[in-house]
Every structure is written in structure tokens, then in C-alpha cells.
mmCIF file of C-alpha atoms in Angstrom:
data_model
loop_
_atom_site.group_PDB
_atom_site.id
_atom_site.type_symbol
_atom_site.label_atom_id
_atom_site.label_comp_id
_atom_site.label_asym_id
_atom_site.label_seq_id
_atom_site.Cartn_x
_atom_site.Cartn_y
_atom_site.Cartn_z
ATOM 1 C CA MET N 1 -22.874 -9.102 14.379
ATOM 2 C CA GLY N 2 -19.432 -9.153 12.724
ATOM 3 C CA ALA N 3 -17.999 -6.216 10.759
ATOM 4 C CA ARG N 4 -20.244 -3.158 11.006
ATOM 5 C CA SER N 5 -21.272 -0.499 8.502
ATOM 6 C CA GLY N 6 -20.954 3.225 9.108
ATOM 7 C CA LYS N 7 -24.647 3.516 9.865
ATOM 8 C CA GLN N 8 -24.478 0.709 12.435
ATOM 9 C CA TYR N 9 -21.587 2.510 14.138
ATOM 10 C CA LEU N 10 -23.506 5.807 14.189
ATOM 11 C CA ASP N 11 -26.650 4.157 15.572
ATOM 12 C CA SER N 12 -24.582 2.580 18.342
ATOM 13 C CA LEU N 13 -22.932 5.899 19.213
ATOM 14 C CA ARG N 14 -26.345 7.537 19.506
ATOM 15 C CA ARG N 15 -27.512 4.800 21.889
ATOM 16 C CA HIS N 16 -24.370 4.787 24.022
ATOM 17 C CA GLN N 17 -23.244 8.414 24.109
ATOM 18 C CA PRO N 18 -20.503 9.026 26.688
ATOM 19 C CA HIS N 19 -20.728 11.841 29.231
ATOM 20 C CA VAL N 20 -18.637 14.533 27.484
ATOM 21 C CA TYR N 21 -17.836 18.162 28.354
ATOM 22 C CA LEU N 22 -16.534 20.668 25.788
ATOM 23 C CA ASP N 23 -15.905 24.357 26.478
ATOM 24 C CA GLY N 24 -17.454 24.025 29.929
ATOM 25 C CA ALA N 25 -20.760 22.539 28.821
ATOM 26 C CA ARG N 26 -22.033 19.004 28.455
ATOM 27 C CA VAL N 27 -22.405 17.816 24.874
ATOM 28 C CA GLU N 28 -25.925 16.426 24.701
ATOM 29 C CA ASP N 29 -25.840 15.426 21.027
ATOM 30 C CA ILE N 30 -22.373 14.191 20.086
ATOM 31 C CA PRO N 31 -23.212 13.166 16.479
ATOM 32 C CA GLY N 32 -24.737 16.585 15.843
ATOM 33 C CA HIS N 33 -22.056 18.738 17.463
ATOM 34 C CA PRO N 34 -20.026 20.819 14.957
ATOM 35 C CA ALA N 35 -16.709 19.712 16.479
ATOM 36 C CA PHE N 36 -17.511 16.059 15.861
ATOM 37 C CA VAL N 37 -19.589 15.933 12.659
ATOM 38 C CA GLY N 38 -16.611 15.755 10.296
ATOM 39 C CA PRO N 39 -14.588 13.171 12.240
ATOM 40 C CA ILE N 40 -17.681 11.014 12.774
ATOM 41 C CA ARG N 41 -18.311 11.039 9.031
ATOM 42 C CA SER N 42 -14.707 9.910 8.479
ATOM 43 C CA ILE N 43 -15.091 7.069 10.965
ATOM 44 C CA MET N 44 -18.328 6.002 9.284
ATOM 45 C CA GLU N 45 -16.420 5.879 5.993
ATOM 46 C CA GLN N 46 -13.805 3.673 7.676
ATOM 47 C CA TYR N 47 -16.485 1.178 8.653
ATOM 48 C CA ASP N 48 -18.053 1.279 5.179
ATOM 49 C CA LEU N 49 -14.663 0.846 3.507
ATOM 50 C CA GLN N 50 -14.277 -2.698 4.850
ATOM 51 C CA HIS N 51 -17.423 -3.732 2.950
ATOM 52 C CA ALA N 52 -16.479 -2.068 -0.349
ATOM 53 C CA ALA N 53 -15.949 -4.518 -3.223
ATOM 54 C CA GLU N 54 -12.320 -3.488 -3.784
ATOM 55 C CA PHE N 55 -11.372 -3.914 -0.106
ATOM 56 C CA ARG N 56 -13.646 -6.635 1.217
ATOM 57 C CA ASP N 57 -11.195 -9.486 0.591
ATOM 58 C CA ILE N 58 -8.359 -7.816 2.481
ATOM 59 C CA CYS N 59 -10.363 -6.018 5.179
ATOM 60 C CA LEU N 60 -12.449 -8.966 6.383
ATOM 61 C CA TYR N 61 -11.823 -12.545 7.457
ATOM 62 C CA GLU N 62 -13.937 -15.313 8.927
ATOM 63 C CA SER N 63 -14.217 -15.257 12.701
ATOM 64 C CA PRO N 64 -12.832 -18.462 14.234
ATOM 65 C CA SER N 65 -15.638 -18.471 16.815
ATOM 66 C CA SER N 66 -18.798 -17.274 15.044
ATOM 67 C CA GLY N 67 -18.045 -17.727 11.365
ATOM 68 C CA GLU N 68 -19.087 -14.100 10.771
ATOM 69 C CA LEU N 69 -16.899 -11.811 8.683
ATOM 70 C CA VAL N 70 -14.911 -9.579 11.030
ATOM 71 C CA SER N 71 -12.242 -6.910 10.598
ATOM 72 C CA SER N 72 -8.776 -8.124 9.569
ATOM 73 C CA SER N 73 -7.306 -5.777 12.183
ATOM 74 C CA PHE N 74 -8.249 -8.462 14.746
ATOM 75 C CA MET N 75 -6.478 -11.209 12.814
ATOM 76 C CA VAL N 76 -3.834 -13.309 14.559
ATOM 77 C CA SER N 77 -1.416 -14.139 11.738
ATOM 78 C CA ARG N 78 -0.803 -17.863 11.310
ATOM 79 C CA SER N 79 0.947 -17.688 7.937
ATOM 80 C CA ARG N 80 2.932 -15.304 5.780
ATOM 81 C CA GLU N 81 -0.227 -14.812 3.733
ATOM 82 C CA ASP N 82 -1.978 -13.559 6.875
ATOM 83 C CA ILE N 83 0.876 -11.099 7.458
ATOM 84 C CA VAL N 84 0.432 -9.704 3.944
ATOM 85 C CA LYS N 85 -3.358 -9.506 4.226
ATOM 86 C CA ARG N 86 -3.187 -7.717 7.562
ATOM 87 C CA ARG N 87 -0.617 -5.253 6.208
ATOM 88 C CA ARG N 88 -2.726 -4.517 3.118
ATOM 89 C CA HIS N 89 -5.760 -4.009 5.351
ATOM 90 C CA PHE N 90 -4.012 -1.493 7.593
ATOM 91 C CA LYS N 91 -2.581 0.407 4.614
ATOM 92 C CA ALA N 92 -5.989 0.646 2.909
ATOM 93 C CA ARG N 93 -7.485 2.160 6.047
ATOM 94 C CA ALA N 94 -4.529 4.507 6.570
ATOM 95 C CA ASP N 95 -4.714 5.721 2.966
ATOM 96 C CA HIS N 96 -8.337 6.717 3.527
ATOM 97 C CA ASN N 97 -7.263 9.428 6.002
ATOM 98 C CA PHE N 98 -3.683 9.975 4.735
ATOM 99 C CA GLY N 99 -2.374 8.474 7.966
ATOM 100 C CA LEU N 100 -3.706 11.437 9.941
ATOM 101 C CA MET N 101 -6.092 9.515 12.191
ATOM 102 C CA GLY N 102 -3.732 7.748 14.531
ATOM 103 C CA ARG N 103 -6.595 6.452 16.644
ATOM 104 C CA ALA N 104 -9.068 5.265 14.014
ATOM 105 C CA PRO N 105 -10.785 1.969 14.957
ATOM 106 C CA ASP N 106 -8.097 -0.299 13.509
ATOM 107 C CA PHE N 107 -5.448 0.950 15.973
ATOM 108 C CA MET N 108 -7.320 -0.139 19.074
ATOM 109 C CA ASN N 109 -8.470 -3.300 17.293
ATOM 110 C CA ALA N 110 -4.812 -4.172 16.926
ATOM 111 C CA MET N 111 -4.069 -3.185 20.518
ATOM 112 C CA VAL N 112 -6.824 -5.341 22.012
ATOM 113 C CA THR N 113 -5.546 -8.207 19.859
ATOM 114 C CA GLY N 114 -2.497 -7.920 22.103
ATOM 115 C CA TRP N 115 -4.727 -9.132 24.971
ATOM 116 C CA GLU N 116 -5.313 -12.328 23.012
ATOM 117 C CA LEU N 117 -1.632 -12.678 22.172
ATOM 118 C CA GLY N 118 -0.601 -11.881 25.762
ATOM 119 C CA ALA N 119 -3.149 -14.065 27.565
ATOM 120 C CA GLU N 120 -0.498 -16.315 29.099
ATOM 121 C CA LYS N 121 1.445 -13.319 30.348
ATOM 122 C CA PHE N 122 -1.645 -11.868 32.060
ATOM 123 C CA ALA N 123 -2.419 -15.294 33.526
ATOM 124 C CA SER N 124 0.971 -15.210 35.235
ATOM 125 C CA PHE N 125 -0.312 -12.335 37.372
ATOM 126 C CA LYS N 126 -3.620 -13.999 38.176
ATOM 127 C CA PRO N 127 -4.868 -17.159 36.450
ATOM 128 C CA GLU N 128 -8.248 -15.705 35.534
ATOM 129 C CA ALA N 129 -6.755 -12.569 33.934
ATOM 130 C CA GLY N 130 -5.621 -14.283 30.751
ATOM 131 C CA GLU N 131 -9.040 -15.727 29.994
ATOM 132 C CA ARG N 132 -10.703 -12.398 30.754
ATOM 133 C CA GLY N 133 -8.434 -10.716 28.209
ATOM 134 C CA ARG N 134 -9.245 -13.352 25.606
ATOM 135 C CA LYS N 135 -12.987 -13.025 26.138
ATOM 136 C CA TYR N 136 -12.897 -9.248 25.921
ATOM 137 C CA TYR N 137 -10.865 -9.400 22.693
ATOM 138 C CA GLU N 138 -13.474 -11.749 21.236
ATOM 139 C CA TYR N 139 -16.312 -9.479 22.408
ATOM 140 C CA VAL N 140 -14.777 -6.450 20.674
ATOM 141 C CA ARG N 141 -13.973 -8.457 17.541
ATOM 142 C CA GLU N 142 -17.454 -9.937 17.183
ATOM 143 C CA ASN N 143 -19.155 -6.560 17.735
ATOM 144 C CA ASP N 144 -16.622 -4.434 15.810
ATOM 145 C CA LEU N 145 -16.516 -1.832 18.581
ATOM 146 C CA PHE N 146 -14.668 1.483 18.470
ATOM 147 C CA LEU N 147 -12.283 1.839 21.432
ATOM 148 C CA THR N 148 -10.115 4.519 22.990
ATOM 149 C CA HIS N 149 -7.508 4.166 25.738
ATOM 150 C CA VAL N 150 -5.902 6.110 28.571
ATOM 151 C CA LEU N 151 -2.247 5.659 29.436
ATOM 152 C CA VAL N 152 -0.787 8.418 31.603
ATOM 153 C CA ASN N 153 -1.601 10.470 34.682
ATOM 154 C CA PRO N 154 -2.514 14.175 34.500
ATOM 155 C CA GLN N 155 0.498 16.390 35.187
ATOM 156 C CA ILE N 156 -0.100 17.640 38.709
ATOM 157 C CA ASP N 157 3.115 17.363 40.721
ATOM 158 C CA ARG N 158 5.494 15.046 38.889
ATOM 159 C CA SER N 159 8.071 15.238 41.674
ATOM 160 C CA ARG N 160 5.733 13.075 43.779
ATOM 161 C CA THR N 161 4.373 9.603 43.246
ATOM 162 C CA SER N 162 0.647 9.130 42.789
ATOM 163 C CA ALA N 163 0.176 8.143 46.431
ATOM 164 C CA GLU N 164 2.104 11.254 47.567
ATOM 165 C CA GLN N 165 -0.135 13.770 45.776
ATOM 166 C CA GLU N 166 -2.152 16.225 47.875
ATOM 167 C CA ASP N 167 -5.152 13.995 47.210
ATOM 168 C CA PRO N 168 -4.061 10.375 46.711
ATOM 169 C CA HIS N 169 -7.014 9.815 44.386
ATOM 170 C CA LEU N 170 -6.164 12.535 41.868
ATOM 171 C CA HIS N 171 -4.633 9.785 39.727
ATOM 172 C CA LEU N 172 -6.786 6.785 38.880
ATOM 173 C CA SER N 173 -6.625 4.165 41.603
ATOM 174 C CA ARG N 174 -8.512 1.360 43.269
ATOM 175 C CA VAL N 175 -10.554 2.599 46.228
ATOM 176 C CA GLY N 176 -12.881 -0.293 47.050
ATOM 177 C CA GLU N 177 -14.393 -3.625 46.127
ATOM 178 C CA THR N 178 -17.865 -5.149 45.874
ATOM 179 C CA GLU N 179 -19.109 -8.600 44.935
ATOM 180 C CA ASP N 180 -19.451 -7.323 41.348
ATOM 181 C CA GLY N 181 -15.989 -5.823 40.906
ATOM 182 C CA ILE N 182 -13.689 -3.060 42.098
ATOM 183 C CA ILE N 183 -14.379 0.659 42.549
ATOM 184 C CA VAL N 184 -11.952 3.129 40.951
ATOM 185 C CA ARG N 185 -11.530 6.868 41.378
ATOM 186 C CA GLY N 186 -9.319 9.544 39.807
ATOM 187 C CA ALA N 187 -8.186 10.842 36.429
ATOM 188 C CA LYS N 188 -6.297 9.403 33.474
ATOM 189 C CA MET N 189 -5.435 10.726 30.015
ATOM 190 C CA LEU N 190 -5.273 11.103 27.009
ATOM 191 C CA ALA N 191 -8.483 9.505 25.815
ATOM 192 C CA THR N 192 -8.083 10.288 22.126
ATOM 193 C CA MET N 193 -11.375 10.105 20.197
ATOM 194 C CA ALA N 194 -13.277 9.354 23.430
ATOM 195 C CA PRO N 195 -16.450 11.266 22.434
ATOM 196 C CA LEU N 196 -16.700 9.126 19.294
ATOM 197 C CA THR N 197 -15.925 5.759 20.883
ATOM 198 C CA GLU N 198 -17.900 3.114 22.740
ATOM 199 C CA GLU N 199 -15.374 1.475 25.081
ATOM 200 C CA MET N 200 -12.093 2.359 26.757
ATOM 201 C CA LEU N 201 -9.026 0.429 27.837
ATOM 202 C CA VAL N 202 -7.013 1.573 30.854
ATOM 203 C CA LEU N 203 -3.349 0.701 30.311
ATOM 204 C CA PRO N 204 -0.827 2.491 32.581
ATOM 205 C CA PHE N 205 2.260 3.680 30.718
ATOM 206 C CA GLY N 206 5.451 5.185 32.079
ATOM 207 C CA GLY N 207 5.888 3.084 35.182
ATOM 208 C CA ILE N 208 4.200 2.507 38.539
ATOM 209 C CA ALA N 209 6.236 3.763 41.499
ATOM 210 C CA PRO N 210 7.135 1.377 44.352
ATOM 211 C CA GLY N 211 4.329 1.337 46.890
ATOM 212 C CA ASP N 212 1.743 2.510 44.326
ATOM 213 C CA ASP N 213 0.212 -0.883 43.561
ATOM 214 C CA ALA N 214 -3.323 0.539 43.936
ATOM 215 C CA TYR N 215 -2.628 2.543 40.751
ATOM 216 C CA GLY N 216 -1.636 -0.583 38.846
ATOM 217 C CA LEU N 217 -4.852 -1.179 36.929
ATOM 218 C CA ILE N 218 -5.591 -2.701 33.531
ATOM 219 C CA PHE N 219 -9.240 -2.989 32.579
ATOM 220 C CA ALA N 220 -11.916 -2.239 29.971
ATOM 221 C CA ILE N 221 -15.010 -0.125 30.577
ATOM 222 C CA PRO N 222 -17.960 1.151 28.510
ATOM 223 C CA ASN N 223 -17.590 4.874 27.881
ATOM 224 C CA ASN N 224 -21.088 5.531 29.194
ATOM 225 C CA ALA N 225 -20.467 3.734 32.508
ATOM 226 C CA PRO N 226 -22.039 5.520 35.509
ATOM 227 C CA GLY N 227 -19.583 7.947 37.107
ATOM 228 C CA LEU N 228 -17.316 8.215 34.055
ATOM 229 C CA ARG N 229 -17.012 11.507 32.194
ATOM 230 C CA PHE N 230 -14.642 13.084 29.673
ATOM 231 C CA ILE N 231 -13.335 16.655 29.536
ATOM 232 C CA CYS N 232 -12.248 17.713 26.037
ATOM 233 C CA ARG N 233 -9.409 20.014 25.058
ATOM 234 C CA LYS N 234 -10.105 23.048 22.880
ATOM 235 C CA PRO N 235 -11.043 21.762 19.411
ATOM 236 C CA ILE N 236 -8.985 22.621 16.344
ATOM 237 C CA ASN N 237 -12.036 22.280 14.142
ATOM 238 C CA ASP N 238 -15.393 23.956 14.677
ATOM 239 C CA ALA N 239 -18.353 25.076 12.609
ATOM 240 C CA SER N 240 -16.504 28.191 11.418
ATOM 241 C CA ARG N 241 -13.870 26.193 9.524
ATOM 242 C CA SER N 242 -14.994 24.959 6.126
ATOM 243 C CA HIS N 243 -13.848 21.829 4.346
ATOM 244 C CA PHE N 244 -12.374 24.049 1.610
ATOM 245 C CA ASP N 245 -10.238 26.046 4.047
ATOM 246 C CA HIS N 246 -9.337 23.138 6.320
ATOM 247 C CA PRO N 247 -9.585 19.947 4.253
ATOM 248 C CA LEU N 248 -7.750 17.855 6.849
ATOM 249 C CA GLY N 249 -8.777 19.324 10.208
ATOM 250 C CA SER N 250 -12.440 19.424 9.221
ATOM 251 C CA ARG N 251 -12.429 15.676 8.588
ATOM 252 C CA PHE N 252 -9.717 14.085 10.686
ATOM 253 C CA GLU N 253 -9.435 15.904 14.021
ATOM 254 C CA GLU N 254 -9.000 13.463 16.898
ATOM 255 C CA MET N 255 -10.358 14.991 20.076
ATOM 256 C CA ASP N 256 -8.270 14.344 23.211
ATOM 257 C CA CYS N 257 -9.846 14.111 26.660
ATOM 258 C CA VAL N 258 -9.081 13.641 30.326
ATOM 259 C CA ALA N 259 -11.124 10.747 31.698
ATOM 260 C CA ILE N 260 -12.580 11.358 35.172
ATOM 261 C CA PHE N 261 -13.652 8.316 37.185
ATOM 262 C CA ASP N 262 -15.979 9.150 40.077
ATOM 263 C CA ASP N 263 -16.262 5.856 41.989
ATOM 264 C CA VAL N 264 -16.796 3.786 38.845
ATOM 265 C CA LEU N 265 -17.526 0.065 39.129
ATOM 266 C CA VAL N 266 -15.246 -2.142 37.042
ATOM 267 C CA PRO N 267 -16.820 -5.623 36.729
ATOM 268 C CA TRP N 268 -14.547 -8.570 37.499
ATOM 269 C CA GLU N 269 -14.848 -9.961 33.973
ATOM 270 C CA ARG N 270 -13.372 -6.737 32.548
ATOM 271 C CA LEU N 271 -10.461 -6.570 34.981
ATOM 272 C CA LEU N 272 -7.011 -7.928 34.076
ATOM 273 C CA VAL N 273 -4.769 -6.240 36.671
ATOM 274 C CA ASP N 274 -6.600 -5.260 39.840
ATOM 275 C CA GLY N 275 -4.384 -2.903 41.844
ATOM 276 C CA THR N 276 -3.460 -5.476 44.479
ATOM 277 C CA GLU N 277 0.020 -6.306 45.761
ATOM 278 C CA GLY N 278 2.488 -6.835 42.923
ATOM 279 C CA ALA N 279 0.362 -5.033 40.319
ATOM 280 C CA GLY N 280 2.876 -2.238 39.803
ATOM 281 C CA ALA N 281 5.841 -4.548 39.274
ATOM 282 C CA PHE N 282 3.814 -6.680 36.878
ATOM 283 C CA ILE N 283 2.771 -3.686 34.757
ATOM 284 C CA ASN N 284 6.305 -2.299 34.753
ATOM 285 C CA GLY N 285 7.486 -5.611 33.311
ATOM 286 C CA LEU N 286 5.002 -5.678 30.428
ATOM 287 C CA VAL N 287 6.489 -5.218 26.953
ATOM 288 C CA PRO N 288 4.286 -4.322 23.948
ATOM 289 C CA ASP N 289 3.855 -7.250 21.590
ATOM 290 C CA PRO N 290 5.143 -6.223 18.128
ATOM 291 C CA ARG N 291 2.676 -8.644 16.542
ATOM 292 C CA ALA N 292 -0.219 -6.462 17.731
ATOM 293 C CA THR N 293 0.121 -2.786 16.727
ATOM 294 C CA LEU N 294 3.486 -2.431 14.950
ATOM 295 C CA MET N 295 2.165 -2.960 11.420
ATOM 296 C CA GLN N 296 -0.839 -0.710 11.982
ATOM 297 C CA THR N 297 1.274 2.225 13.128
ATOM 298 C CA SER N 298 3.813 1.585 10.359
ATOM 299 C CA SER N 299 1.023 1.755 7.763
ATOM 300 C CA ARG N 300 -0.191 5.051 9.159
ATOM 301 C CA LEU N 301 3.296 6.558 9.096
ATOM 302 C CA LEU N 302 3.853 5.523 5.487
ATOM 303 C CA ALA N 303 0.507 6.962 4.383
ATOM 304 C CA SER N 304 1.339 10.314 5.967
ATOM 305 C CA MET N 305 4.817 10.383 4.395
ATOM 306 C CA GLU N 306 3.225 9.748 1.005
ATOM 307 C CA LEU N 307 0.869 12.662 1.654
ATOM 308 C CA PHE N 308 3.755 15.025 2.427
ATOM 309 C CA CYS N 309 5.639 14.006 -0.714
ATOM 310 C CA GLY N 310 2.503 14.456 -2.801
ATOM 311 C CA VAL N 311 1.856 17.906 -1.351
ATOM 312 C CA ALA N 312 5.482 18.974 -1.925
ATOM 313 C CA THR N 313 5.611 17.883 -5.568
ATOM 314 C CA LYS N 314 2.183 19.395 -6.340
ATOM 315 C CA LEU N 315 3.199 22.621 -4.630
ATOM 316 C CA ALA N 316 6.454 22.880 -6.582
ATOM 317 C CA ASP N 317 4.654 22.242 -9.867
ATOM 318 C CA ALA N 318 1.853 24.695 -9.057
ATOM 319 C CA ILE N 319 4.183 27.667 -8.530
ATOM 320 C CA GLY N 320 6.708 26.714 -11.226
ATOM 321 C CA ILE N 321 9.758 26.041 -9.074
ATOM 322 C CA THR N 322 10.363 22.387 -9.954
ATOM 323 C CA PRO N 323 13.103 23.181 -12.565
ATOM 324 C CA PHE N 324 15.301 24.881 -9.952
ATOM 325 C CA LEU N 325 18.147 22.603 -8.908
ATOM 326 C CA HIS N 326 17.922 23.348 -5.189
ATOM 327 C CA ILE N 327 14.193 22.552 -5.300
ATOM 328 C CA GLN N 328 14.937 19.282 -7.069
ATOM 329 C CA GLU N 329 17.455 18.529 -4.324
ATOM 330 C CA ASN N 330 14.815 19.065 -1.644
ATOM 331 C CA LEU N 331 12.212 16.996 -3.470
ATOM 332 C CA GLY N 332 14.794 14.300 -4.131
ATOM 333 C CA GLU N 333 15.628 14.151 -0.426
ATOM 334 C CA MET N 334 11.963 13.637 0.415
ATOM 335 C CA LEU N 335 11.433 10.955 -2.200
ATOM 336 C CA ALA N 336 14.656 9.141 -1.298
ATOM 337 C CA ASP N 337 13.608 8.917 2.339
ATOM 338 C CA LEU N 338 10.136 7.773 1.294
ATOM 339 C CA GLU N 339 11.466 4.971 -0.903
ATOM 340 C CA MET N 340 13.840 3.737 1.803
ATOM 341 C CA MET N 341 10.967 3.638 4.279
ATOM 342 C CA ARG N 342 8.808 1.814 1.744
ATOM 343 C CA ALA N 343 11.540 -0.786 1.320
ATOM 344 C CA VAL N 344 11.587 -1.475 5.063
ATOM 345 C CA TYR N 345 7.789 -1.516 5.249
ATOM 346 C CA PHE N 346 7.224 -3.975 2.418
ATOM 347 C CA GLY N 347 10.386 -5.896 3.284
ATOM 348 C CA SER N 348 8.903 -6.743 6.683
ATOM 349 C CA ASP N 349 6.630 -9.198 4.823
ATOM 350 C CA ALA N 350 9.545 -10.974 3.211
ATOM 351 C CA MET N 351 11.430 -11.193 6.508
ATOM 352 C CA ALA N 352 8.410 -12.237 8.571
ATOM 353 C CA LYS N 353 8.980 -15.233 10.835
ATOM 354 C CA GLU N 354 6.896 -17.865 12.549
ATOM 355 C CA GLY N 355 7.195 -17.932 16.326
ATOM 356 C CA PRO N 356 7.363 -21.037 18.530
ATOM 357 C CA ASP N 357 3.621 -20.682 19.191
ATOM 358 C CA GLY N 358 2.817 -20.874 15.478
ATOM 359 C CA ILE N 359 1.996 -17.161 15.239
ATOM 360 C CA TRP N 360 3.760 -15.109 12.582
ATOM 361 C CA SER N 361 5.289 -11.671 13.095
ATOM 362 C CA PRO N 362 6.495 -9.097 10.555
ATOM 363 C CA TYR N 363 10.174 -8.227 10.803
ATOM 364 C CA SER N 364 9.918 -6.245 14.012
ATOM 365 C CA ALA N 365 13.540 -5.047 14.211
ATOM 366 C CA GLY N 366 13.215 -3.350 10.837
ATOM 367 C CA LEU N 367 9.829 -1.813 11.647
ATOM 368 C CA SER N 368 11.106 -0.591 15.021
ATOM 369 C CA GLY N 369 13.964 1.217 13.285
ATOM 370 C CA TYR N 370 11.451 2.547 10.781
ATOM 371 C CA HIS N 371 9.456 4.075 13.662
ATOM 372 C CA LEU N 372 12.535 5.731 15.128
ATOM 373 C CA ARG N 373 13.409 7.351 11.803
ATOM 374 C CA ALA N 374 9.853 8.349 10.897
ATOM 375 C CA GLY N 375 9.652 11.190 13.418
ATOM 376 C CA ALA N 376 12.809 12.884 12.134
ATOM 377 C CA ILE N 377 11.696 12.406 8.524
ATOM 378 C CA HIS N 378 8.301 13.960 9.228
ATOM 379 C CA ARG N 379 9.929 17.004 10.823
ATOM 380 C CA ARG N 380 12.202 17.414 7.806
ATOM 381 C CA TYR N 381 9.268 17.061 5.429
ATOM 382 C CA VAL N 382 7.419 19.904 7.172
ATOM 383 C CA GLU N 383 10.551 22.067 7.042
ATOM 384 C CA ILE N 384 10.972 21.486 3.293
ATOM 385 C CA ILE N 385 7.312 22.255 2.553
ATOM 386 C CA HIS N 386 7.625 25.518 4.494
ATOM 387 C CA VAL N 387 10.650 26.436 2.353
ATOM 388 C CA LEU N 388 8.874 25.532 -0.880
ATOM 389 C CA ALA N 389 5.709 27.457 0.003
ATOM 390 C CA GLY N 390 7.445 30.550 1.338
ATOM 391 C CA GLY N 391 5.016 33.435 1.794
ATOM 392 C CA GLY N 392 2.243 31.402 0.198
ATOM 393 C CA CYS N 393 1.535 29.930 3.636
ATOM 394 C CA PHE N 394 0.415 33.366 4.810
ATOM 395 C CA CYS N 395 -1.465 34.580 1.746
ATOM 396 C CA ALA N 396 -3.765 31.696 0.855
ATOM 397 C CA ALA N 397 -7.273 32.819 -0.047
ATOM 398 C CA THR N 398 -10.262 31.425 1.831
ATOM 399 C CA GLY N 399 -13.176 29.629 0.233
ATOM 400 C CA THR N 400 -15.302 32.766 0.380
ATOM 401 C CA ASP N 401 -12.713 34.662 -1.651
ATOM 402 C CA VAL N 402 -12.623 32.395 -4.685
#
């Protein structure tokens, strides 16, 4: 198939709707539900963007296995030119949603590329695991699937390990095995965008306690697998909120869910770490590969910082406060931080290096520092915008008033 269009994504979602609950009721028509219409439209635009004439050259590349054009977010960089192309691709997609969709398709595309990059590491746990990871990466790449993931356990009693909970299967764990795969039971979160996605990766984060090997699981599963369901949080956006009044939330909300596994079969070919002896120690020793997701998340952060600076300058101009020196100081602080972050972001191309395996990586030390600073900068940006807006935040007219 190769890179999909928005319509192809929507058709697939209709055919493979996950089992989703929102406000206590099952959502029978996900594409038609008011909480999901806007975000689905935004995701469709993301898929269409990669085929647009102005982005096609940076958003697509030729698959090494099928020859089809596939998303550049799956690219394994083998030259500095690949590094630049991949960075431009991620930034184009982040600019589309102002960096506000942290779990748009390109994020998980980059994450599953880590299974290709880390195949040898997975093979050190069990020889077949590395090849399974590679094959799944290729499957997602060739079909341009939209993925979510779950990382952490629900907060029940954090003073106890998973095995020590009142019910040892509250947290997702291995409970059995058949000739087709293993059986898993329990809950995991946060499945961001789960109602809109087609597949899910289970990737434990935060450590597996000694003796809890049965909870050490890494696998992929279709979101409509029998026994799997998702419980949504309260939505920010609903049918009562117009695009005029909520231009961001109405388009870019990313629904978060708890994933409930009720004796779900995980086929062997989708299983990388199987909850047997040593699984916990192996997972605890895994380190994220900076060649996979670091540039994607950096692109998203930069796009959102650019949005904040744009909003602040437009706001100051709109209410006539730009000439005031203290306002210029605040705006100057925002723009200075933005330009320093841009320098690190674009400089990671120039300082990219080839690894011993022939695969190139952007300057990961710089981008890691960039990530650490980005959170503090974002908080400061919000604070400055609140100061600039003053009481205007409370007295904005609605669309029906204008």
C-alpha cells in the first residue's frame, strides 16, 4: 500500500473500530462521535499532507522492501542528507498542528522505527525477538498504520509491586499460553489517541520490580483484538464547543484512555518480551534510542514555541501595548529563548554523526538538553501571555456574540 491518504485512513478506522467507552457508554460510531470528529479530520489532513506537492519530496521516500513510497518518519538515516530530510518531514507535520498533537501518526512511526534500530538488543533477550520487531516495523511502514502505546500501570496502590496488589492481575500481566501465543490480563495506560488508532504497542516504562517478570511484556496488538477495550477520560472538546471559540481544542484534542485486557491473545509473531524469567531485568536495562523519536519530539516542541511567540506578539499588537518597554522586555525574552532553541534544533543537523553501524544520528546531546529546557520555557511562555492578556482572558466574546 505505502503512504496512505486521509480517506484511506478513515476507511480503515471504520473497518477496524476499537471497543471504546466514553461517559459510561460504548461509542458505536467513532468517526461520527462529536468528541472525535475534529481530531479525526486533523489526522486525515496529516495523511493528506504527505502527498501534497510542496511536501511530497520531504515526507515520502522509497521503501527498501517494496519500492512503494512510504512516510519519511520510518526512515533509517544513512547519510546527513537523510537526517535533514527526516527533520524537515517532522517539522512540516508539527507545523500543521502547531506542535499540539504529541501523538500524531509520525510519533509512533518514529517509535516503532526503534524496533528496527534495536533488533539486535531484543535478540539478546530471545533470538527470535529481534526479527519479530523488524517484521512488525516493516508491516507498519508498508501499511502506514496509526499506532498508540501504553507505558504505565494505573495508580492503585503504588506502595506495592504489581504482584502484591489485592488482585495480582490489576496490572497487565501474562496469565497463560497457547500454541498461538500468550494470554494477557489487566490494565495499562495512557493510550493516547486510542479511539482513533489501529494498533497499539505495549512498552512498560518506570521499571519492573524484582519478582514481577510476568509483568515484563513488550508486544503489538490490533486495537480491535477480542477482549481489548478502552475507557476514555472526560473529553475537553464536545459538540458544544465551536471551532471559533476553541480553535485548538476542537481540532487537536488527543483523547487518553486506560486499556483493559480481558484474557487477550498476543500472537507469537507480535511478541518481543514475553513475561518469562529475566523479562523485568531486560526491560529495566532498555534505553531509548535517540535516533528514533528525538527529532520528532524536538520538532513538535519547536512548533509549539513558535505558536506561543506568535500569539504573544499578535496579542500585544492587537491591544496596543507593544511600545511599552516592559512588554518589549517580555516579548524579547520569549524571542531570545526561541532563537536559542532554534539554533540547537537546526544545529543538530550540522553536528550529526555516523555510527559504527553506518546509521546517522542528529546531535543527541544538544537535543536532549533542548528537551530539558523546553518544559521550563513553555511554562514561562504561558506566564507571559497571561500577563499580556490580563483581564482579556476572562472577557473574550463567544462566536455567537460577534
